[in-house]
mmCIF file of C-alpha atoms in Angstrom:
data_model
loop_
_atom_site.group_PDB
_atom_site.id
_atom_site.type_symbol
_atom_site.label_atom_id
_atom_site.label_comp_id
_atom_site.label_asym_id
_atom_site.label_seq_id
_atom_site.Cartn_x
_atom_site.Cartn_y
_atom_site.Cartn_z
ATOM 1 C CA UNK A 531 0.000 0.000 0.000
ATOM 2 C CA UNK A 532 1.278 3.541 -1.065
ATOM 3 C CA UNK A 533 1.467 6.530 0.762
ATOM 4 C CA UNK A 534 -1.163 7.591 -1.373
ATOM 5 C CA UNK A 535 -3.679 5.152 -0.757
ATOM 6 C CA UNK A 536 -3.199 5.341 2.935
ATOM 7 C CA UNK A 537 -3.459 9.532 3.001
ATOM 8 C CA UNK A 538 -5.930 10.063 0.360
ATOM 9 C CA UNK A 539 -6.800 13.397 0.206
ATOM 10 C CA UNK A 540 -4.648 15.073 2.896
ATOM 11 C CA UNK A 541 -5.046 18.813 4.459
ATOM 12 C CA UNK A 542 -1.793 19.598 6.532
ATOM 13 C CA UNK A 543 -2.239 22.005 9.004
ATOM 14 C CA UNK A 544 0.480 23.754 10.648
ATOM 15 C CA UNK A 545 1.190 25.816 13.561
ATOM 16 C CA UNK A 546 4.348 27.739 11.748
ATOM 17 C CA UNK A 547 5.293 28.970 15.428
ATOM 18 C CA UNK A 548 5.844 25.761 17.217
ATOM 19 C CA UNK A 549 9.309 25.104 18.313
ATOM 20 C CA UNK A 550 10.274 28.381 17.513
ATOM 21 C CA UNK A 551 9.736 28.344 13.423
ATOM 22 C CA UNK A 552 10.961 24.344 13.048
ATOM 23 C CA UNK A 553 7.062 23.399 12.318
ATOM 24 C CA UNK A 554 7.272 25.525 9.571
ATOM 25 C CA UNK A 555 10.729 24.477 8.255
ATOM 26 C CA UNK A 556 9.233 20.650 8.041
ATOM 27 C CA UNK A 557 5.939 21.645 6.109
ATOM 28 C CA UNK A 558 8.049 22.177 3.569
ATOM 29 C CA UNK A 559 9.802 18.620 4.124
ATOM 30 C CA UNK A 560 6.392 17.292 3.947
ATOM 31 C CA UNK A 561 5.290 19.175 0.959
ATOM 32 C CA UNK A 562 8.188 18.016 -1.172
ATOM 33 C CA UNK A 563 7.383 14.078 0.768
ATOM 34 C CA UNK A 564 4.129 14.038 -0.395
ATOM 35 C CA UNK A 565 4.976 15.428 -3.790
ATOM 36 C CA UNK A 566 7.866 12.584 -4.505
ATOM 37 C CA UNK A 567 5.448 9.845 -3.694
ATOM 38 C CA UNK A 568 1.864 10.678 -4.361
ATOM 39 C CA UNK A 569 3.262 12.090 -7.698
ATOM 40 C CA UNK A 570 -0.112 14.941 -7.717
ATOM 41 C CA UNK A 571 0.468 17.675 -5.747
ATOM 42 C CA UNK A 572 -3.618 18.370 -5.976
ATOM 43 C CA UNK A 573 -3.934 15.460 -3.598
ATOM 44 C CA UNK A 574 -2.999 17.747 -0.731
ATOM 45 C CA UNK A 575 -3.279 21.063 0.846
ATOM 46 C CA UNK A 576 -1.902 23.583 3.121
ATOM 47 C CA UNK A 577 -2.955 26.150 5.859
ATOM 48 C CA UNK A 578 -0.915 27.669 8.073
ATOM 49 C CA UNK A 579 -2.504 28.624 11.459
ATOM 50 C CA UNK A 580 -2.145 32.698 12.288
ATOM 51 C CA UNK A 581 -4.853 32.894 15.776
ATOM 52 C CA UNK A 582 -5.386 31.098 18.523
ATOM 53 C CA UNK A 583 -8.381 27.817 17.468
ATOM 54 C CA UNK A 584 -7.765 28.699 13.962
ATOM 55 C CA UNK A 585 -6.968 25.197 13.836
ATOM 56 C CA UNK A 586 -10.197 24.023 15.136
ATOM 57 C CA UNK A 587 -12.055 26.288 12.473
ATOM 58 C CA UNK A 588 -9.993 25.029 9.764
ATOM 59 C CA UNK A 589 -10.277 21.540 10.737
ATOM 60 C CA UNK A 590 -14.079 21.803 11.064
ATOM 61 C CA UNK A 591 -14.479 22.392 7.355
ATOM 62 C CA UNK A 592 -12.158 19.306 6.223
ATOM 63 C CA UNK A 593 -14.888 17.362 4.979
ATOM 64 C CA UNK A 594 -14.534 15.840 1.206
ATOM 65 C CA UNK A 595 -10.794 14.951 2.836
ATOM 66 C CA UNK A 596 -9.483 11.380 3.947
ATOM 67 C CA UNK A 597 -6.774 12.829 6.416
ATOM 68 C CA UNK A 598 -6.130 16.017 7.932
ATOM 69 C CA UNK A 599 -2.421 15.953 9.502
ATOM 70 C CA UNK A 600 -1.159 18.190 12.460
ATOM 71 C CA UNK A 601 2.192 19.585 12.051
ATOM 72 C CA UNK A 602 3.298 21.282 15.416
ATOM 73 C CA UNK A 603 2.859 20.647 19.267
ATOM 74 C CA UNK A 604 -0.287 19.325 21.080
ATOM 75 C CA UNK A 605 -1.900 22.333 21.386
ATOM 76 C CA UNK A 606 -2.057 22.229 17.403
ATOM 77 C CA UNK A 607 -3.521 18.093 17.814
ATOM 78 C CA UNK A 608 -6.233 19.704 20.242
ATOM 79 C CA UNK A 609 -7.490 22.110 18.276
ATOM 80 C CA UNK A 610 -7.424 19.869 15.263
ATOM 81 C CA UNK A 611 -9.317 17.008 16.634
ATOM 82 C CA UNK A 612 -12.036 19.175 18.818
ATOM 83 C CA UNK A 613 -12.438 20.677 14.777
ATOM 84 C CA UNK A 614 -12.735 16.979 13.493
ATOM 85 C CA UNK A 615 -15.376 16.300 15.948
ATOM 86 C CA UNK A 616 -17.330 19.103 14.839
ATOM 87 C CA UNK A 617 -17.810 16.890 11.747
ATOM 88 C CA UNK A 618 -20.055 13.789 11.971
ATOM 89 C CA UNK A 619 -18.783 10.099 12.385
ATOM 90 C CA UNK A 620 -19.111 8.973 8.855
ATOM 91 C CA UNK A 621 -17.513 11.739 7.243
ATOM 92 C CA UNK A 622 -14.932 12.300 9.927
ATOM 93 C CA UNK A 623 -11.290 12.123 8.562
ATOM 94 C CA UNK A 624 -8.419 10.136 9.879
ATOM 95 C CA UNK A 625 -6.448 12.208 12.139
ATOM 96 C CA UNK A 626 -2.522 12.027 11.309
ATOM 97 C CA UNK A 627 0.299 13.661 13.981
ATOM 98 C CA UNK A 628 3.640 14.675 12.855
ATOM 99 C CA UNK A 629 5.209 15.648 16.267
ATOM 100 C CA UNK A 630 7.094 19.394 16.218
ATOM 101 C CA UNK A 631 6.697 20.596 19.677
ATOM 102 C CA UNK A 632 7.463 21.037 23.299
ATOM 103 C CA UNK A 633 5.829 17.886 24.947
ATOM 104 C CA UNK A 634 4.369 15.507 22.116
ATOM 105 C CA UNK A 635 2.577 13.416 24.602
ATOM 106 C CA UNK A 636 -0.029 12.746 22.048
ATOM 107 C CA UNK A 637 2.793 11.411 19.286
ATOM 108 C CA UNK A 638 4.044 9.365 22.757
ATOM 109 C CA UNK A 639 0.944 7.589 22.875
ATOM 110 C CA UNK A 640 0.636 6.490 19.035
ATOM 111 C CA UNK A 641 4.521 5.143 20.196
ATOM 112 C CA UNK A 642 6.371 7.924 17.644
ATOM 113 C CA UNK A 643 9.507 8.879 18.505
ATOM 114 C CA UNK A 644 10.576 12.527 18.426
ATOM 115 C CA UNK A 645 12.605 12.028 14.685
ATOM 116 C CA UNK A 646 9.215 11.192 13.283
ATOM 117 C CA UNK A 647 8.095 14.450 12.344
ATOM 118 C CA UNK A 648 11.013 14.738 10.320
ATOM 119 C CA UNK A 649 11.293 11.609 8.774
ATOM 120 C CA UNK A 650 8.396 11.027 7.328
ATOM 121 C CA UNK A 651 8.981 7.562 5.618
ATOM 122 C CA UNK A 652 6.618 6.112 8.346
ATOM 123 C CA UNK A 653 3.001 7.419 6.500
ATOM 124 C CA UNK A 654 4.355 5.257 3.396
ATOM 125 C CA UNK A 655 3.301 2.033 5.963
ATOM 126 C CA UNK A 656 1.188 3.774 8.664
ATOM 127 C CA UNK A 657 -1.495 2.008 9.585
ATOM 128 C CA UNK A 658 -4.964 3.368 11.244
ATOM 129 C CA UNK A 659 -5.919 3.174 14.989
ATOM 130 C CA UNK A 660 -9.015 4.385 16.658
ATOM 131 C CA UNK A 661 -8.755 6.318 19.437
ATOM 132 C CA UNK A 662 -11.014 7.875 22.463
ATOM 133 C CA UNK A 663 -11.999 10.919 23.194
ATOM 134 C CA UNK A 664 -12.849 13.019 25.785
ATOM 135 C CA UNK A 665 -15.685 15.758 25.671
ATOM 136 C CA UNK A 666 -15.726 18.422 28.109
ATOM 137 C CA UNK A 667 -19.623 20.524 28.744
ATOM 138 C CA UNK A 668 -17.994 23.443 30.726
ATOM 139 C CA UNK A 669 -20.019 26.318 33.109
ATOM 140 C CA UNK A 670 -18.405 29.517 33.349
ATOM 141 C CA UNK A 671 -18.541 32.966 33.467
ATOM 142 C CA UNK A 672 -18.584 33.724 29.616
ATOM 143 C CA UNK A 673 -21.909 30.872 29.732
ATOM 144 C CA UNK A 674 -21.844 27.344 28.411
ATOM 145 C CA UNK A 675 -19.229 25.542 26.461
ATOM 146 C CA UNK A 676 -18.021 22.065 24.967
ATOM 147 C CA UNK A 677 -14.367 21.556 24.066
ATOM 148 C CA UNK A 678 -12.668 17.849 23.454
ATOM 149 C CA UNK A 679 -9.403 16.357 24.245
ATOM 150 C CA UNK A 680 -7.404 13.016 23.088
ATOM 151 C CA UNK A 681 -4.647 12.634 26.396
ATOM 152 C CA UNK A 682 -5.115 14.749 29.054
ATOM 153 C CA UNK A 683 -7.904 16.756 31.372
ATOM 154 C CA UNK A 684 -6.200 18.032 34.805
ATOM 155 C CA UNK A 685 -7.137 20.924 37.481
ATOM 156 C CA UNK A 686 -5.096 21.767 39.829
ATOM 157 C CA UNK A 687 -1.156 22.570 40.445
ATOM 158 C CA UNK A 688 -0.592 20.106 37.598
ATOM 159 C CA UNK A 689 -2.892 22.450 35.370
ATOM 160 C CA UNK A 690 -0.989 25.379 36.736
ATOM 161 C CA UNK A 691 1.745 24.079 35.535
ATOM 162 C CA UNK A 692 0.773 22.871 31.511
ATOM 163 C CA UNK A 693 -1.029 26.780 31.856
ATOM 164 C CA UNK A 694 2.591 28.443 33.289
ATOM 165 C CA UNK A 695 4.761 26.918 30.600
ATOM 166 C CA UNK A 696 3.523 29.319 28.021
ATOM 167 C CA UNK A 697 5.298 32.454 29.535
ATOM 168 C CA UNK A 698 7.996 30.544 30.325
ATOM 169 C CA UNK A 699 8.786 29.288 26.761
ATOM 170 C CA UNK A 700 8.925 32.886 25.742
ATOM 171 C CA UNK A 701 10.978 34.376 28.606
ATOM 172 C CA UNK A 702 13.609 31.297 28.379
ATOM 173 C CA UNK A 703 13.525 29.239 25.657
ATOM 174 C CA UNK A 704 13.188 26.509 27.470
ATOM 175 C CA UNK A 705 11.318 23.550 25.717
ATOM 176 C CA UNK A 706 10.216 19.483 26.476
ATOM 177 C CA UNK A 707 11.648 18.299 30.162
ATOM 178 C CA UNK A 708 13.282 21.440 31.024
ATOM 179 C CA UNK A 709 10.179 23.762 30.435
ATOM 180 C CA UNK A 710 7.848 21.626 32.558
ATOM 181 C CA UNK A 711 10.376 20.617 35.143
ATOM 182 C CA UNK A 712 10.967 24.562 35.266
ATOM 183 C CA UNK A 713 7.542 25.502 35.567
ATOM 184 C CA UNK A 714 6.641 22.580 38.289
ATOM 185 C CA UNK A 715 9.595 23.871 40.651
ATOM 186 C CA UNK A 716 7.368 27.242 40.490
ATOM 187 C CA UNK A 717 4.137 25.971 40.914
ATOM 188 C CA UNK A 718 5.594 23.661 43.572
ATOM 189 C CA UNK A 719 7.334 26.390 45.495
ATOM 190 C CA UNK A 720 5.074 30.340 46.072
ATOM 191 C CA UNK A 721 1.884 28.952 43.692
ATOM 192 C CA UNK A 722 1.668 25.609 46.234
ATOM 193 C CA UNK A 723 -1.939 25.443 47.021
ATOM 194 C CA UNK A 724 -4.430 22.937 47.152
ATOM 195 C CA UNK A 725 -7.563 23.410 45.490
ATOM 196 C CA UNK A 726 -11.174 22.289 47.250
ATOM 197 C CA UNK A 727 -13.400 20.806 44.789
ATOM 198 C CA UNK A 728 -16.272 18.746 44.595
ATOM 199 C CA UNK A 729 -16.198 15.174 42.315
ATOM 200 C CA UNK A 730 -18.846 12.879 41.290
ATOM 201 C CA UNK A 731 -17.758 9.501 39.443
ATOM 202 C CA UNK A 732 -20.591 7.849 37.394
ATOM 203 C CA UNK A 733 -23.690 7.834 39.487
ATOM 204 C CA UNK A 734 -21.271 7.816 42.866
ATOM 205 C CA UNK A 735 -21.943 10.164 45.757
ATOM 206 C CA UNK A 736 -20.696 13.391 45.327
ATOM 207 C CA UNK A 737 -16.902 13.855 47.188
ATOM 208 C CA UNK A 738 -15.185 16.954 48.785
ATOM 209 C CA UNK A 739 -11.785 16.968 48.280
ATOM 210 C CA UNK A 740 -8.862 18.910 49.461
ATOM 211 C CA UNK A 741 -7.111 18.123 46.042
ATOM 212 C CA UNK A 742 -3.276 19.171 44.321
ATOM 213 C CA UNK A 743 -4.500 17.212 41.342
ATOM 214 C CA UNK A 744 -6.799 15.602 39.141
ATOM 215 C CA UNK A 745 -5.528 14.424 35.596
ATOM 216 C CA UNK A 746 -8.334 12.675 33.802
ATOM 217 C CA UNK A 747 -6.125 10.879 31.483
ATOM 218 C CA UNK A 748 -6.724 9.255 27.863
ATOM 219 C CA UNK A 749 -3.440 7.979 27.422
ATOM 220 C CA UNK A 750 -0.354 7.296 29.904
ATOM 221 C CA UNK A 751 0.949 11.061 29.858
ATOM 222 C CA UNK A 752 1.188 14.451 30.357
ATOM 223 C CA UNK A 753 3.622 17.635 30.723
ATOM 224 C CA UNK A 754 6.244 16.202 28.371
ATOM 225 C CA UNK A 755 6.463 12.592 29.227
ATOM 226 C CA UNK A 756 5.221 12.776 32.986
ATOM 227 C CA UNK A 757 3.299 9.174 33.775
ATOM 228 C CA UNK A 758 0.838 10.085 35.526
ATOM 229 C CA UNK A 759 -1.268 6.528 34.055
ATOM 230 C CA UNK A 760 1.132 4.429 33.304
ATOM 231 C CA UNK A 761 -1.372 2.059 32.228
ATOM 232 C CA UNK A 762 -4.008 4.134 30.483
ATOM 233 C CA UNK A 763 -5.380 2.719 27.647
ATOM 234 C CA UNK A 764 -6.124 5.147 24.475
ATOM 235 C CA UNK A 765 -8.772 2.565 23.085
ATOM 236 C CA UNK A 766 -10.343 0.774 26.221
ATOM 237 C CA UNK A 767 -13.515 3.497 26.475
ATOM 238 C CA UNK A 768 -12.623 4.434 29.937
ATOM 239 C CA UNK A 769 -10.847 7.533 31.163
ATOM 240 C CA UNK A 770 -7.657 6.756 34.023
ATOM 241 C CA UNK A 771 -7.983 8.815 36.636
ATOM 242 C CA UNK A 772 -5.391 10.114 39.349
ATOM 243 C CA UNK A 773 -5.868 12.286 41.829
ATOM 244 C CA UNK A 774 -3.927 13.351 45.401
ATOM 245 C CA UNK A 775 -5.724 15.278 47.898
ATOM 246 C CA UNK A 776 -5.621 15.588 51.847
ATOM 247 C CA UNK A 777 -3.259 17.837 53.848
ATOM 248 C CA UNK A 778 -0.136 17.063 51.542
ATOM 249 C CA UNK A 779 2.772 19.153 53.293
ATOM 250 C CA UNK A 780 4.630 20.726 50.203
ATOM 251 C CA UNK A 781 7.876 18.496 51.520
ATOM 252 C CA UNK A 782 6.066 15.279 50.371
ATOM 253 C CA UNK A 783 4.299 16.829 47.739
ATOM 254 C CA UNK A 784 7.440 17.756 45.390
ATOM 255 C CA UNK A 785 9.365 14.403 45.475
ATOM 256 C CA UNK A 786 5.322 12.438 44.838
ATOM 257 C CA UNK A 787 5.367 15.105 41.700
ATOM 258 C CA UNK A 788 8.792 14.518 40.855
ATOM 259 C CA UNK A 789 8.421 10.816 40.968
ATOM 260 C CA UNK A 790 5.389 10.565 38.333
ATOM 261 C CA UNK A 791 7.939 11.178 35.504
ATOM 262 C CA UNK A 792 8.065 7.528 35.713
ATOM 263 C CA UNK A 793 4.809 6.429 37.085
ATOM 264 C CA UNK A 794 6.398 5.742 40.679
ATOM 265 C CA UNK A 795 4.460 8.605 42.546
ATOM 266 C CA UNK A 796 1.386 5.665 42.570
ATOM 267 C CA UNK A 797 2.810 4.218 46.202
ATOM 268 C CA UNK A 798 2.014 7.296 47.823
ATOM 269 C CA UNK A 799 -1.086 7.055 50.357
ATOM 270 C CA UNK A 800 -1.727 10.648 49.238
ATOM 271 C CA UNK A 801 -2.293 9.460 45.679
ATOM 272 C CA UNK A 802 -5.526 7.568 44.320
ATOM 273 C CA UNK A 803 -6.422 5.920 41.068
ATOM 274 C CA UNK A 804 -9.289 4.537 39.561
ATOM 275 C CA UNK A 805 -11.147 4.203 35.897
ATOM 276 C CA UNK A 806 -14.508 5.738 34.950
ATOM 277 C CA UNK A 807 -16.448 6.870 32.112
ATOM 278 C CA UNK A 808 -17.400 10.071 33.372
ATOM 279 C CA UNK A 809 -16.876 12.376 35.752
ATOM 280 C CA UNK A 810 -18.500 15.809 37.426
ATOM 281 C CA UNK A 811 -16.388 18.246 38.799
ATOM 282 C CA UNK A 812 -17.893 21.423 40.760
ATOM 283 C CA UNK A 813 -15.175 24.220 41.370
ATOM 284 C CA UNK A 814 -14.254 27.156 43.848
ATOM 285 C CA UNK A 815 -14.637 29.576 41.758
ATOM 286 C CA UNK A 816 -12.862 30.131 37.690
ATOM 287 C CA UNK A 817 -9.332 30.948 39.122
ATOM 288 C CA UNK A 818 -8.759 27.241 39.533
ATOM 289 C CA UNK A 819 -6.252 25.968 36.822
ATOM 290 C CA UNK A 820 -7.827 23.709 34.194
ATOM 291 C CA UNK A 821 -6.266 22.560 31.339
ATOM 292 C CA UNK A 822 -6.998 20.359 28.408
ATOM 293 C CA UNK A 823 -4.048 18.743 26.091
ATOM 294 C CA UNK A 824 -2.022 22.086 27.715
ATOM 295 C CA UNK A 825 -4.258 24.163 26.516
ATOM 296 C CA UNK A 826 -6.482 26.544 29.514
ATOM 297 C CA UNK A 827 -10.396 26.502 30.222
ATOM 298 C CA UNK A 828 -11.998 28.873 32.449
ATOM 299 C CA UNK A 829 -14.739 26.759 34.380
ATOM 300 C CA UNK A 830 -16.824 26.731 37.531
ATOM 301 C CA UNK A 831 -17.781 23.385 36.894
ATOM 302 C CA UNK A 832 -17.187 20.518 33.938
ATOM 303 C CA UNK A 833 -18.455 17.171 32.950
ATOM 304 C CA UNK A 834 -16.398 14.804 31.505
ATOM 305 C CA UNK A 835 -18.087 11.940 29.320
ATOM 306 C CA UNK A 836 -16.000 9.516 27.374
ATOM 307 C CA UNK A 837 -16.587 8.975 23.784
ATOM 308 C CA UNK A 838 -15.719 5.232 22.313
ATOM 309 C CA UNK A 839 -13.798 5.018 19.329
ATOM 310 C CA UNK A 840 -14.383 8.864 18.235
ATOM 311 C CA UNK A 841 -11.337 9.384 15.855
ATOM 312 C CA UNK A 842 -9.130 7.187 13.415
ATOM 313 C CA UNK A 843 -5.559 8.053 13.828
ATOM 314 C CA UNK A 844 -2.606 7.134 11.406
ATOM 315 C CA UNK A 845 -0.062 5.535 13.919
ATOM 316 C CA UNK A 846 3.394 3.860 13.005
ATOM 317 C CA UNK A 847 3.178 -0.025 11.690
ATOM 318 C CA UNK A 848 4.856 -1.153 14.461
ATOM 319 C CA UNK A 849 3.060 0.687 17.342
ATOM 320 C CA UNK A 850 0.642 -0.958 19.886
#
């Protein structure tokens, strides 16, 4: 099978910013790819991003295409699949990643490495996954709203911390490990807080917590590798869940942070895990930190409902 069979008509979207200019250095790698080997350069288009959700708009109107392929960071896969799910099942098209960013948790969970959105010789043999999603019905200030996202939901100090990396990629350059590790040791040292919040699971009793986090996760990561699930499951229809609340003194609460880079930070009594399908979440107020795939939502309450199966997703031949 050809790269051309597998892509069919292909819109490339890219977020010319990400990794300071490199996304838009490797459109034009995958502009003369897709040239060499589908051998019609009608079979493919594309738009460069220049405003925030411009991604979502121009991924909304992708129908009559097979794939639609995000070049940049997740911020740039967000957008692009809550656009896709603006457009209904059947004519919904495949979802392709090519990873140029500062975390890539999303490209970590189709198992790409962080060459692959330069070499490109893996969509000649790709083959097609489908993947979960998670839909988010938000209350806030501004009124009602629904937003989507394919690894990661989290409020809290781990929220603060996806929502402080963006001033500190500009003000250091920092990028990946560094820029979260960076903007954790801040959160973790003046923002330390914990947030109270009130959680329903399913049809469970309502629970006050005293919580630092809450990642509602659809696959293993978040914050540039950090395992928060190890064993989350992109296709299983269930959202992982950890959260840590109770009077966590900020001396046990670094090193349980620190230790979630790789998934170790599960022994701690302060930490809890479970699965679910949905999940209610009632806040103190719209200053509490909510993020989705890094990017920030201003809420005073959320529900989270799992969707089955929502997107196809070209993943490498030899991924899980």
């Amino acid at each position: 099978m050809n790269t051309r069979t597998i892509l069919g008509k292909t819109l490339i979207i890219v977020n010319p910013t990400a990794q300071s200019g490199a996304a838009a250095t490797a459109a034009q790698q995958v502009q003369r790819f897709l040239s060499m080997y589908m051998h019609d350069d009608s079979a493919f288009d594309v738009v460069h991003t220049t405003h925030p959700r411009h991604a979502t708009q121009i991924a909304s109107q992708a129908t009559g295409y097979n794939t639609v392929l995000a070049l940049g960071g997740d911020g740039l896969v967000h957008e692009t699949a809550c656009g896709l799910m603006a457009i209904g099942s059947e004519a919904r098209p495949c979802l392709g990643v090519l990873p140029v960013g500062s975390g890539n948790d999303y490209a970590r969970t189709l198992d790409m490495d962080q060459t692959m959105g330069a070499d490109l010789s893996w969509l000649s043999h790709a083959r097609k996954r489908t993947m979960d999603v998670g839909r988010i019905d938000y209350v806030g200030e501004a009124g009602r709203g629904t937003d989507y996202f394919v690894q990661t939901f989290s409020c809290g100090l781990d929220a603060a911390i996806a929502i402080g990396t963006y001033e500190l990629r500009k003000s250091t350059g920092l990028s990946g490990d560094a820029l979260y590790l960076a903007s954790g040791l801040n959160v973790f040292g003046i923002g330390y807080r914990r947030f109270p919040l009130r959680v329903k699971f399913e049809d469970e009793a309502w629970q006050e917590l005293e919580s630092i986090i809450m990642a509602i996760q659809i696959g293993p990561t978040y914050g540039s590798g950090f395992r928060i699930c190890p064993d989350a499951d992109p296709s299983d229809g269930l959202f992982d869940i950890c959260y840590a609340h109770g009077k966590i003194p900020r001396a046990i609460a670094l090193p349980v942070f620190l230790r979630a880079k790789n998934g170790r930070h599960l022994s701690s009594r302060y930490v809890h895990g479970r699965r679910a399908q949905s999940v209610r979440l009632l806040f103190d107020g719209e200053d509490y930190p909510l993020q989705a795939d890094g990017e920030q939502i201003r809420a005073r309450s959320a529900t989270i409902t799992m969707v089955p199966s929502a997107l196809t997703v070209l993943a490498p031949a030899m991924s899980r």
